[in-house]
Amino acid sequence: MTASQDRGQFGSKIGFILSAAGSAVGLGNIWKFPGKAYFNGGGAFLVIYILLVALIGTTVMLAEFVIGRHTHKNAIAAVREINAKWSWVGGLGVLTGFIILCYYCQVGGWTIHYIIGYITESKTIYADPMNYFLTMLGANGFPLRGAIIFPLVFLFLTAFIISRGVAEGIEKMSKVLMPLLFVLLIGLMIRSCTLPGANEGLYYMTKMDFSVIGTNAILTALGQAFFSLSLGMGVMITYASYLSSDENLVSNTGIVCCLDTLVALFAGFMIIPAVFATGIDPGMGGGFAFATLAGVFSSIPGGTIFGLLFYFLLFFAAVTSSTSILEGLVAFLTEEKGWERKKTLVGVSVILYVIGIFYTLSQAFMNIKGIWVSRAGVEFPIFGDFLEYLTDRLLLPLGSFGVVLFVGWIWGTDKAVQEATSNGKYKFALAPVWSFLVKIVAPIAIGAILVAGMFMGMAIS
Ligand code: TRP
C-alpha cells in the first residue's frame, strides 16, 4: 500500500471537485458575501471581487493544489518536504482554521435553529423577522439555543463526519448536496428578483459606481475572496494531497473558482433585491441570510417549505466547509504530533466551542450598539469583528502570501508547473502567466493588502 492510499483518497474526479467546491461554497458565500457587497457599493464591488478572484484567487488555489498533490501530505508536512524552513506556512493555517471554526460553528448552529424555526414557528418568524433573529442572538435574554445548543449540534455533526474519513464522509455528502444547493439558489434568486420593489435592488447590484470603491472595499473583497475560496490555511493543500497524480489540477482550479463565485453572486442577487423589496435591512449583524429572506419566504406560495429547504441546504453548505477546516486541523495534529484521531477531534472541538459561544453573545450587542462597544468608558471592538479581522484581514492573506512566495521563489514555478500538468500530460497554455502571477503580481498585491490591513485597523464591513 502506498503512503497516499494509506491516508485515504478521493474515489473519483467529480468527488474531488465537489468536495473542494463543497469546502469553498459555504457560509462565506451566502451569509457573508451579500452583506459585504451591500455595504461596499453593490455592482462596483462585484466587479472588484470577480477581478480579484480571477487574478489572485485562482493563482493561490492552483499553488495550494500543486503543493498538496506533489507531496500527498498535510499542509505543514507538505511544505516541509519541499523546504523545511517554510513549514510555518502550513503551521499558520492551523491557527487560522481554529479561529475560523470558532465562529463558523456558531453560525452553522444558527442554520439549524432556523430549520427548526421554519418547522415549528414560521408564523413567529414572518411576524417580525428581525426580532426573531435578534432573539436568537440574545437580544431578549440569554441565547440558549443560538449560542449553546445548536452550535453544539452543528459541531458534533462536523466532528462525526470527520471521524468517518474522507471518501465515505465528505465526498459522498458533497456529491448529493452541492448540486441541490445550486438549483435551489437559482430558483430563489429568480423569485427574489421578481418581487415587487426588487428593481431597486437589481439596480444597486449592477450599478458601476467606482467612486465608492476605496481601500477598505478592496481589502474587504480580497479577504472575502480568500475566505470564500478556502485559501490561505492549507485546506486546499490537504484536499489535493488526497488526489491521485493524474488529475488535471488546472481545470479543477478553474471549475472550483467559478462555482464558488457563481454561488456568491447568486446569493447576492437572491438577498439584496429582497432587502429592497421587503425593507428588511438587518444592519451589520450578518442577518441577511436569516432575517431578510423571511420576506421572500412569506411572499411565495409554499414559502415555508422553501425556507425549510433553504436553511437545510445552507446547513449542508456550512457542514461541507466546516468539515474541511476541521479535517485540516486534525490531519495536522494527528500526523505531525502523533495524537490519536478521535481524542484530537474531541479536544479541539471542545475548546473552539467554548470560545465560539462568545461570538454569538457579542453579535446581539453589535446590532444594538454598532461595531464598537463602550464599557466603563473604554471602547473595545466586538469580539466577532475582531475574529473576522484576524482571519480575513491578516491570517488568510498572510497564509496566501506564504504560499505564493514559497511556490514562486523557493520551490520554483518550473517544478510547480510540472506538477500542475502532471508532468506534461495536460496542456496549460497560461503557465507563463500563472508563473508571473505567482512570483510577482500576487506577492505584491497580497503584501500591499496585508500592510494596508494592519494600518487600517478594524474598520471592517
Ligand atoms: N470557504 C468557506 C466558506 O465560504 C469557509 C472555509 C472553509 C474556509 N475552509 C476554509 C475559509 C479554509 C478559509 C480557509 O464558507
Coordinates of C-alpha atoms and ligand atoms in Angstrom, one line a residue, residues 20-32 64 93 96-97 100 103-104 223-236 260 317-318 320-326 391-392 396, ligand 1:
A20 CA -13.2 21.2 -3.0
A21 CA -16.2 23.2 -4.1
G22 CA -18.1 22.0 -1.0
S23 CA -15.3 23.4 1.1
A24 CA -15.3 26.7 -0.8
V25 CA -19.1 27.1 -1.0
G26 CA -20.3 27.8 2.4
L27 CA -21.5 30.5 4.8
G28 CA -18.9 32.8 3.3
N29 CA -20.9 32.8 0.0
I30 CA -24.4 33.0 1.3
W31 CA -24.1 34.6 4.7
K32 CA -21.1 36.9 4.4
E64 CA -2.1 25.2 -3.0
G93 CA -3.1 27.6 8.8
T96 CA -6.3 30.4 11.3
G97 CA -8.6 27.4 10.9
I100 CA -12.5 30.5 11.8
Y103 CA -17.4 31.4 14.8
Y104 CA -18.3 29.1 11.9
G223 CA -10.2 39.0 2.3
Q224 CA -13.6 37.7 1.3
A225 CA -12.1 36.0 -1.8
F226 CA -9.6 34.1 0.4
F227 CA -12.3 33.1 2.8
S228 CA -14.8 32.1 0.2
L229 CA -12.3 30.1 -1.8
S230 CA -10.9 28.4 1.4
L231 CA -7.4 29.7 0.7
G232 CA -4.6 30.7 3.0
M233 CA -4.9 28.0 5.6
G234 CA -3.8 24.9 3.8
V235 CA -7.2 23.3 3.3
M236 CA -6.7 23.1 -0.4
D260 CA -17.7 29.4 -5.8
A317 CA -23.1 24.1 2.6
A318 CA -21.8 25.1 6.0
T320 CA -19.1 20.7 3.9
S321 CA -16.9 23.7 4.7
S322 CA -16.6 23.2 8.4
T323 CA -15.5 19.6 7.8
S324 CA -12.8 20.8 5.5
I325 CA -11.4 23.1 8.2
L326 CA -11.6 20.6 11.0
T391 CA -8.7 35.8 9.9
D392 CA -9.8 37.7 6.8
L396 CA -5.6 34.3 5.5
Ligands
TRP1 N1 -14.9 28.8 2.1 C1 -15.8 28.5 3.2 C2 -17.0 29.5 3.1 O1 -17.0 30.2 2.2 C3 -15.2 28.6 4.5 C4 -13.9 27.8 4.6 C5 -13.8 26.5 4.5 C6 -12.6 28.4 4.7 N2 -12.5 26.1 4.6 C7 -11.7 27.3 4.7 C8 -12.1 29.6 4.8 C9 -10.4 27.5 4.8 C10 -10.8 29.8 4.9 C11 -9.9 28.8 4.8 O2 -17.8 29.5 3.9

